[in-house]
Structure formats: C-alpha cells, structure tokens
mmCIF file of C-alpha atoms in Angstrom:
data_model
loop_
_atom_site.group_PDB
_atom_site.id
_atom_site.type_symbol
_atom_site.label_atom_id
_atom_site.label_comp_id
_atom_site.label_asym_id
_atom_site.label_seq_id
_atom_site.Cartn_x
_atom_site.Cartn_y
_atom_site.Cartn_z
ATOM 1 C CA MET A 1 51.343 107.313 61.550
ATOM 2 C CA ALA A 2 53.620 106.255 64.351
ATOM 3 C CA GLY A 3 54.095 102.940 62.585
ATOM 4 C CA GLY A 4 55.034 104.710 59.352
ATOM 5 C CA ALA A 5 57.645 106.824 61.128
ATOM 6 C CA LEU A 6 59.100 103.716 62.717
ATOM 7 C CA TRP A 7 59.435 101.987 59.362
ATOM 8 C CA ARG A 8 61.024 105.079 57.824
ATOM 9 C CA ARG A 9 63.518 105.238 60.684
ATOM 10 C CA LEU A 10 64.267 101.528 60.355
ATOM 11 C CA GLY A 11 64.747 101.929 56.611
ATOM 12 C CA SER A 12 67.167 104.790 57.186
ATOM 13 C CA VAL A 13 69.176 102.728 59.675
ATOM 14 C CA LEU A 14 69.343 99.813 57.249
ATOM 15 C CA ARG A 15 70.475 102.074 54.404
ATOM 16 C CA TRP A 16 73.248 103.594 56.519
ATOM 17 C CA THR A 17 74.282 100.160 57.737
ATOM 18 C CA ALA A 18 74.436 98.856 54.175
ATOM 19 C CA MET A 19 76.485 101.878 53.110
ATOM 20 C CA ALA A 20 78.889 101.400 56.026
ATOM 21 C CA VAL A 21 79.337 97.687 55.308
ATOM 22 C CA GLY A 22 79.783 98.404 51.603
ATOM 23 C CA SER A 23 82.396 101.050 52.358
ATOM 24 C CA LEU A 24 84.322 98.679 54.622
ATOM 25 C CA LEU A 25 84.256 95.962 51.975
ATOM 26 C CA LEU A 26 85.456 98.433 49.356
ATOM 27 C CA LEU A 27 88.264 99.638 51.612
ATOM 28 C CA GLY A 28 89.301 96.036 52.230
ATOM 29 C CA VAL A 29 89.452 95.288 48.519
ATOM 30 C CA ALA A 30 91.345 98.527 47.866
ATOM 31 C CA ALA A 31 93.873 97.833 50.640
ATOM 32 C CA ASN A 32 94.581 94.348 49.313
ATOM 33 C CA ALA A 33 94.874 95.615 45.740
ATOM 34 C CA TRP A 34 97.352 98.263 46.903
ATOM 35 C CA VAL A 35 99.522 95.779 48.799
ATOM 36 C CA LEU A 36 99.507 93.188 46.017
ATOM 37 C CA GLY A 37 99.887 95.619 43.138
ATOM 38 C CA SER A 38 102.841 97.476 44.623
ATOM 39 C CA THR A 39 104.887 94.376 45.460
ATOM 40 C CA ARG A 40 104.062 91.469 43.128
ATOM 41 C CA ASP A 41 106.933 92.202 40.713
ATOM 42 C CA ARG A 42 109.537 91.901 43.500
ATOM 43 C CA ILE A 43 108.884 88.284 44.516
ATOM 44 C CA TYR A 44 111.051 85.514 43.064
ATOM 45 C CA ASP A 45 110.995 81.739 43.162
ATOM 46 C CA ASP A 46 113.879 81.366 40.703
ATOM 47 C CA ALA A 47 117.135 82.011 42.548
ATOM 48 C CA ALA A 48 118.974 82.515 39.241
ATOM 49 C CA ARG A 49 116.926 85.685 38.609
ATOM 50 C CA LEU A 50 117.157 86.970 42.165
ATOM 51 C CA PRO A 51 119.188 90.145 42.783
ATOM 52 C CA VAL A 52 122.119 89.429 45.085
ATOM 53 C CA TYR A 53 122.309 91.253 48.411
ATOM 54 C CA ASP A 54 124.417 90.889 51.498
ATOM 55 C CA PHE A 55 121.511 90.054 53.809
ATOM 56 C CA ALA A 56 118.362 87.986 53.986
ATOM 57 C CA VAL A 57 115.697 88.375 56.662
ATOM 58 C CA VAL A 58 114.031 85.039 57.391
ATOM 59 C CA LEU A 59 110.578 85.530 58.906
ATOM 60 C CA GLY A 60 109.585 83.177 61.690
ATOM 61 C CA THR A 61 106.801 80.663 61.993
ATOM 62 C CA SER A 62 106.253 77.577 64.113
ATOM 63 C CA PRO A 63 108.171 74.425 63.132
ATOM 64 C CA TYR A 64 105.019 72.423 63.913
ATOM 65 C CA THR A 65 101.365 72.665 62.984
ATOM 66 C CA HIS A 66 98.611 72.813 65.602
ATOM 67 C CA THR A 67 98.305 69.024 65.287
ATOM 68 C CA GLY A 68 101.977 68.517 66.148
ATOM 69 C CA ASN A 69 103.096 67.579 62.641
ATOM 70 C CA PRO A 70 106.105 69.205 60.923
ATOM 71 C CA ASN A 71 105.145 72.538 59.393
ATOM 72 C CA ALA A 72 105.929 72.676 55.661
ATOM 73 C CA LEU A 73 105.899 76.483 55.791
ATOM 74 C CA PHE A 74 108.771 76.424 58.289
ATOM 75 C CA SER A 75 110.835 73.819 56.433
ATOM 76 C CA ASN A 76 110.383 75.585 53.089
ATOM 77 C CA ARG A 77 111.590 78.871 54.573
ATOM 78 C CA MET A 78 114.654 77.112 55.972
ATOM 79 C CA LYS A 79 115.401 75.407 52.648
ATOM 80 C CA ALA A 80 115.033 78.713 50.819
ATOM 81 C CA ALA A 81 117.300 80.576 53.259
ATOM 82 C CA ALA A 82 119.974 77.871 53.139
ATOM 83 C CA ARG A 83 119.896 77.884 49.346
ATOM 84 C CA LEU A 84 120.395 81.643 49.229
ATOM 85 C CA TYR A 85 123.457 81.328 51.428
ATOM 86 C CA HIS A 86 125.019 78.299 49.752
ATOM 87 C CA ASP A 87 124.418 79.668 46.234
ATOM 88 C CA GLY A 88 126.109 82.956 47.123
ATOM 89 C CA HIS A 89 123.035 85.171 46.891
ATOM 90 C CA VAL A 90 123.427 86.439 50.463
ATOM 91 C CA ARG A 91 126.264 86.538 52.966
ATOM 92 C CA HIS A 92 124.328 86.766 56.224
ATOM 93 C CA LEU A 93 120.935 85.639 57.553
ATOM 94 C CA LEU A 94 118.877 87.533 60.126
ATOM 95 C CA VAL A 95 116.293 85.112 61.549
ATOM 96 C CA SER A 96 113.453 87.029 63.177
ATOM 97 C CA GLY A 97 110.545 85.598 65.125
ATOM 98 C CA ALA A 98 108.636 85.368 68.371
ATOM 99 C CA ASN A 99 110.139 84.159 71.638
ATOM 100 C CA PRO A 100 107.324 84.370 74.194
ATOM 101 C CA SER A 101 108.486 81.459 76.371
ATOM 102 C CA ARG A 102 111.169 78.819 76.823
ATOM 103 C CA ALA A 103 108.882 76.308 75.157
ATOM 104 C CA TYR A 104 108.331 78.428 72.038
ATOM 105 C CA ASN A 105 111.335 80.064 70.412
ATOM 106 C CA GLU A 106 111.101 80.634 66.661
ATOM 107 C CA PRO A 107 114.569 82.196 66.146
ATOM 108 C CA ARG A 108 116.303 79.364 67.998
ATOM 109 C CA LYS A 109 114.454 76.725 65.957
ATOM 110 C CA MET A 110 115.369 78.529 62.733
ATOM 111 C CA TYR A 111 119.000 78.759 63.817
ATOM 112 C CA GLN A 112 119.122 75.038 64.608
ATOM 113 C CA SER A 113 117.533 74.113 61.273
ATOM 114 C CA LEU A 114 119.930 76.308 59.312
ATOM 115 C CA ARG A 115 122.937 74.897 61.141
ATOM 116 C CA ARG A 116 121.793 71.388 60.197
ATOM 117 C CA ARG A 117 121.672 72.595 56.602
ATOM 118 C CA GLY A 118 125.306 73.662 56.713
ATOM 119 C CA VAL A 119 124.951 77.407 57.298
ATOM 120 C CA PRO A 120 127.846 78.591 59.527
ATOM 121 C CA ASP A 121 127.115 79.963 62.981
ATOM 122 C CA SER A 122 128.965 83.194 62.192
ATOM 123 C CA THR A 123 126.575 84.011 59.345
ATOM 124 C CA ILE A 124 123.353 83.853 61.396
ATOM 125 C CA THR A 125 121.992 86.594 63.672
ATOM 126 C CA LEU A 126 118.940 85.956 65.859
ATOM 127 C CA ASP A 127 116.242 88.558 66.487
ATOM 128 C CA TYR A 128 114.068 87.402 69.380
ATOM 129 C CA ALA A 129 111.591 90.299 69.173
ATOM 130 C CA GLY A 130 109.995 89.636 65.788
ATOM 131 C CA PHE A 131 106.529 89.245 67.298
ATOM 132 C CA ARG A 132 104.827 90.462 64.134
ATOM 133 C CA THR A 133 105.909 90.926 60.540
ATOM 134 C CA LEU A 134 105.933 94.671 61.177
ATOM 135 C CA ASP A 135 108.271 94.199 64.141
ATOM 136 C CA SER A 136 110.668 92.031 62.124
ATOM 137 C CA ILE A 137 110.887 94.456 59.205
ATOM 138 C CA VAL A 138 111.203 97.649 61.239
ATOM 139 C CA ARG A 139 113.736 96.106 63.623
ATOM 140 C CA ALA A 140 115.842 94.868 60.704
ATOM 141 C CA ARG A 141 116.228 98.500 59.651
ATOM 142 C CA GLN A 142 116.343 100.344 62.966
ATOM 143 C CA ILE A 143 118.093 97.840 65.238
ATOM 144 C CA PHE A 144 120.295 95.845 62.876
ATOM 145 C CA GLY A 145 120.997 98.623 60.373
ATOM 146 C CA LEU A 146 119.893 96.792 57.229
ATOM 147 C CA ARG A 147 118.849 99.036 54.358
ATOM 148 C CA ALA A 148 118.415 96.288 51.768
ATOM 149 C CA PHE A 149 117.730 92.592 51.990
ATOM 150 C CA VAL A 150 115.944 89.539 50.643
ATOM 151 C CA ILE A 151 112.821 88.537 52.583
ATOM 152 C CA VAL A 152 112.351 84.778 52.941
ATOM 153 C CA SER A 153 108.800 83.550 53.509
ATOM 154 C CA GLN A 154 105.799 82.293 51.521
ATOM 155 C CA ARG A 155 104.516 84.277 48.557
ATOM 156 C CA TYR A 156 101.164 85.112 50.174
ATOM 157 C CA HIS A 157 103.045 86.555 53.175
ATOM 158 C CA GLU A 158 105.764 88.338 51.224
ATOM 159 C CA TYR A 159 103.348 90.809 49.633
ATOM 160 C CA ARG A 160 102.660 92.269 53.063
ATOM 161 C CA ALA A 161 106.272 92.053 54.243
ATOM 162 C CA LEU A 162 107.491 93.890 51.142
ATOM 163 C CA PHE A 163 104.776 96.519 51.561
ATOM 164 C CA LEU A 164 106.010 97.160 55.103
ATOM 165 C CA ALA A 165 109.629 97.287 53.934
ATOM 166 C CA GLN A 166 108.737 99.740 51.185
ATOM 167 C CA HIS A 167 107.133 102.047 53.731
ATOM 168 C CA GLU A 168 110.319 101.928 55.844
ATOM 169 C CA GLY A 169 112.469 102.961 52.883
ATOM 170 C CA ILE A 170 114.076 99.522 52.587
ATOM 171 C CA GLU A 171 115.220 98.112 49.251
ATOM 172 C CA ALA A 172 113.809 94.589 49.466
ATOM 173 C CA VAL A 173 112.855 91.640 47.314
ATOM 174 C CA GLY A 174 111.170 88.395 48.305
ATOM 175 C CA TYR A 175 112.279 84.822 47.752
ATOM 176 C CA THR A 176 110.080 81.778 48.196
ATOM 177 C CA TRP A 177 110.900 78.089 47.880
ATOM 178 C CA PRO A 178 110.304 77.210 44.181
ATOM 179 C CA ALA A 179 108.582 73.852 44.731
ATOM 180 C CA GLU A 180 105.983 75.299 47.096
ATOM 181 C CA ASP A 181 102.313 75.187 46.147
ATOM 182 C CA ARG A 182 101.064 78.769 45.813
ATOM 183 C CA ARG A 183 97.559 77.724 46.831
ATOM 184 C CA GLN A 184 96.904 78.038 50.532
ATOM 185 C CA PRO A 185 94.000 76.837 52.700
ATOM 186 C CA LEU A 186 91.016 79.174 52.670
ATOM 187 C CA ARG A 187 91.573 79.960 56.354
ATOM 188 C CA THR A 188 95.142 81.088 55.615
ATOM 189 C CA GLU A 189 94.070 83.213 52.656
ATOM 190 C CA ALA A 190 91.281 84.828 54.703
ATOM 191 C CA ARG A 191 93.625 85.583 57.596
ATOM 192 C CA GLU A 192 96.161 87.148 55.241
ATOM 193 C CA TYR A 193 93.443 89.197 53.515
ATOM 194 C CA PHE A 194 92.619 90.879 56.815
ATOM 195 C CA ALA A 195 96.299 91.088 57.793
ATOM 196 C CA ARG A 196 96.952 93.211 54.692
ATOM 197 C CA ILE A 197 94.150 95.554 55.695
ATOM 198 C CA LYS A 198 95.652 95.745 59.176
ATOM 199 C CA ALA A 199 99.064 96.526 57.672
ATOM 200 C CA VAL A 200 97.653 99.517 55.796
ATOM 201 C CA LEU A 201 95.928 100.739 58.962
ATOM 202 C CA ASP A 202 99.090 100.194 61.027
ATOM 203 C CA LEU A 203 101.190 102.277 58.651
ATOM 204 C CA TYR A 204 98.847 105.074 57.621
ATOM 205 C CA VAL A 205 96.233 105.393 60.380
ATOM 206 C CA LEU A 206 97.480 103.890 63.650
ATOM 207 C CA HIS A 207 101.212 104.526 63.065
ATOM 208 C CA THR A 208 101.993 101.287 64.894
ATOM 209 C CA ARG A 209 105.577 100.663 65.958
ATOM 210 C CA PRO A 210 107.298 97.455 67.138
ATOM 211 C CA ARG A 211 106.601 96.157 70.614
ATOM 212 C CA PHE A 212 110.307 96.380 71.448
ATOM 213 C CA LEU A 213 113.102 98.385 69.858
ATOM 214 C CA GLY A 214 116.018 98.927 72.222
ATOM 215 C CA PRO A 215 119.616 99.866 71.408
ATOM 216 C CA ALA A 216 120.996 99.495 67.902
ATOM 217 C CA ARG A 217 123.037 96.369 67.127
ATOM 218 C CA PRO A 218 124.257 96.851 63.539
ATOM 219 C CA ILE A 219 125.435 93.766 61.689
ATOM 220 C CA ASP A 220 128.828 94.662 60.262
ATOM 221 C CA LEU A 221 130.147 92.642 57.339
ATOM 222 C CA GLY A 222 132.905 95.113 56.613
ATOM 223 C CA PRO A 223 133.079 98.224 54.431
ATOM 224 C CA SER A 224 131.572 96.473 51.406
ATOM 225 C CA SER A 225 128.215 95.704 52.981
ATOM 226 C CA ALA A 226 126.845 99.244 53.518
ATOM 227 C CA GLY A 227 123.802 97.910 55.315
ATOM 228 C CA GLY A 228 123.139 95.402 52.580
ATOM 229 C CA TYR A 229 122.471 98.039 49.949
ATOM 230 C CA ILE A 230 124.559 96.378 47.292
ATOM 231 C CA ALA A 231 123.896 94.036 44.416
ATOM 232 C CA ARG A 232 126.767 91.704 43.602
ATOM 233 C CA ALA A 233 127.382 88.962 41.116
ATOM 234 C CA ALA A 234 126.724 85.520 42.558
ATOM 235 C CA ARG A 235 129.916 83.723 43.477
#
C-alpha cells in the first residue's frame, strides 16, 4: 500500500513536471513567433527599397572572433552602415556598443572602421553604454532623441532589435548587408532563440531598463531632422 502511494505520488510529480516543461516550450515558441511575425516585413537587404531616414543605429559586436580572426559580422555591419551613408539613405550614424575596458571598446572600433570607409567624423556619434541590444535601442530614443532610424545588424538579430524598438514607440526598419549568408551556426541560432524569449520577458514581465541612462544628448541635424522621423528621397 505504501509502495502504491509512492508510485502515485511519483506519477503526479512527473505529470506536473511534464506539463511545466511543455508550457515553457510552448511559451518559447510563442515568444519567438511573436518577435519574428511582427518584424519580418521591416528588414531589408536591398538598399534601393529601403525607406530613407536621417539616422541609422549601428549595433555593436566584437571586431574579432574568439579565435582572434576578423569577425565577418562586424565587417558586414560596417559595410552596410557605410553604404547607407554614401548612398544617401541616412545622414548620421549612431554607433552603439559595449565599452567595459580599455582593451575592449566596440564603439571606438566601429568609429575607426567607418572612418576608414570614408564616413566623415562629423556624421558619427558614439554611444559607449550599449551593453545590450535593449540598452542601445532605448538609449537611442531617450538619450539621443531619435524617434525613427534604420537598425544595422544581421537579420537574425534585427528581429529582436526591431521588436524592442516597436515597444519603445520608435519607427524603425532594419538593413543587413546583402551578400551575407542568412544561415548562422546552430550555437548562434540557439542563443538568439533564447534571447528573443528574454526580450519578451524584459519588456512585459521584468520591465528591464538600460544599465545606464544619464542626461539627454540629442543629436541635432537641424529643423528638418525631427528626431529622424522623416522619409526623404535618396540623393
């Protein structure tokens, strides 16, 4: 009898565990479907079809891989950002990334790469507190006063960035380097899958805010910019 009760209790625990795991898996799938479904039609790899705004926000990543080789993700973001500027699709670039130490400074590396690609110093602003995608997007709105912009990153990343921008009331589209392979390593895809779930939790459950905000530093391009909320014909 005691043995039967034990097995019944164990069966109940297993059923509840299975239900909990199933619910978590379902929530993960639903969160990813929400992020992807609400943003996929706002990502471009053809600059000719891209709406033209005053600003682009270039999201940071390391210029090197963990093995010390050049990071194609970094170089493709820099090529995409430089193209947007030189083709007249944006007037100003906000480069946003992490700056935890003197030895690791994403905004500075992005600035240097863009300067080598012919982007003028006066058209680049550096945000040193873009520790996460959420930080970069929220700070672009609250610190730098941008209400509309092009997000420059990889397609797999831009779904989440656009989802965050949408929540902040920002008019945003994404642009990714056209020659880039859309397929990513399984590790990258898995990490981004969970990052999208975290983004939904950050916005709607945890109400996460950036690590640093600080005083506003609006980027002023003159009366025509209006925080970037303007679509112009390409020059």
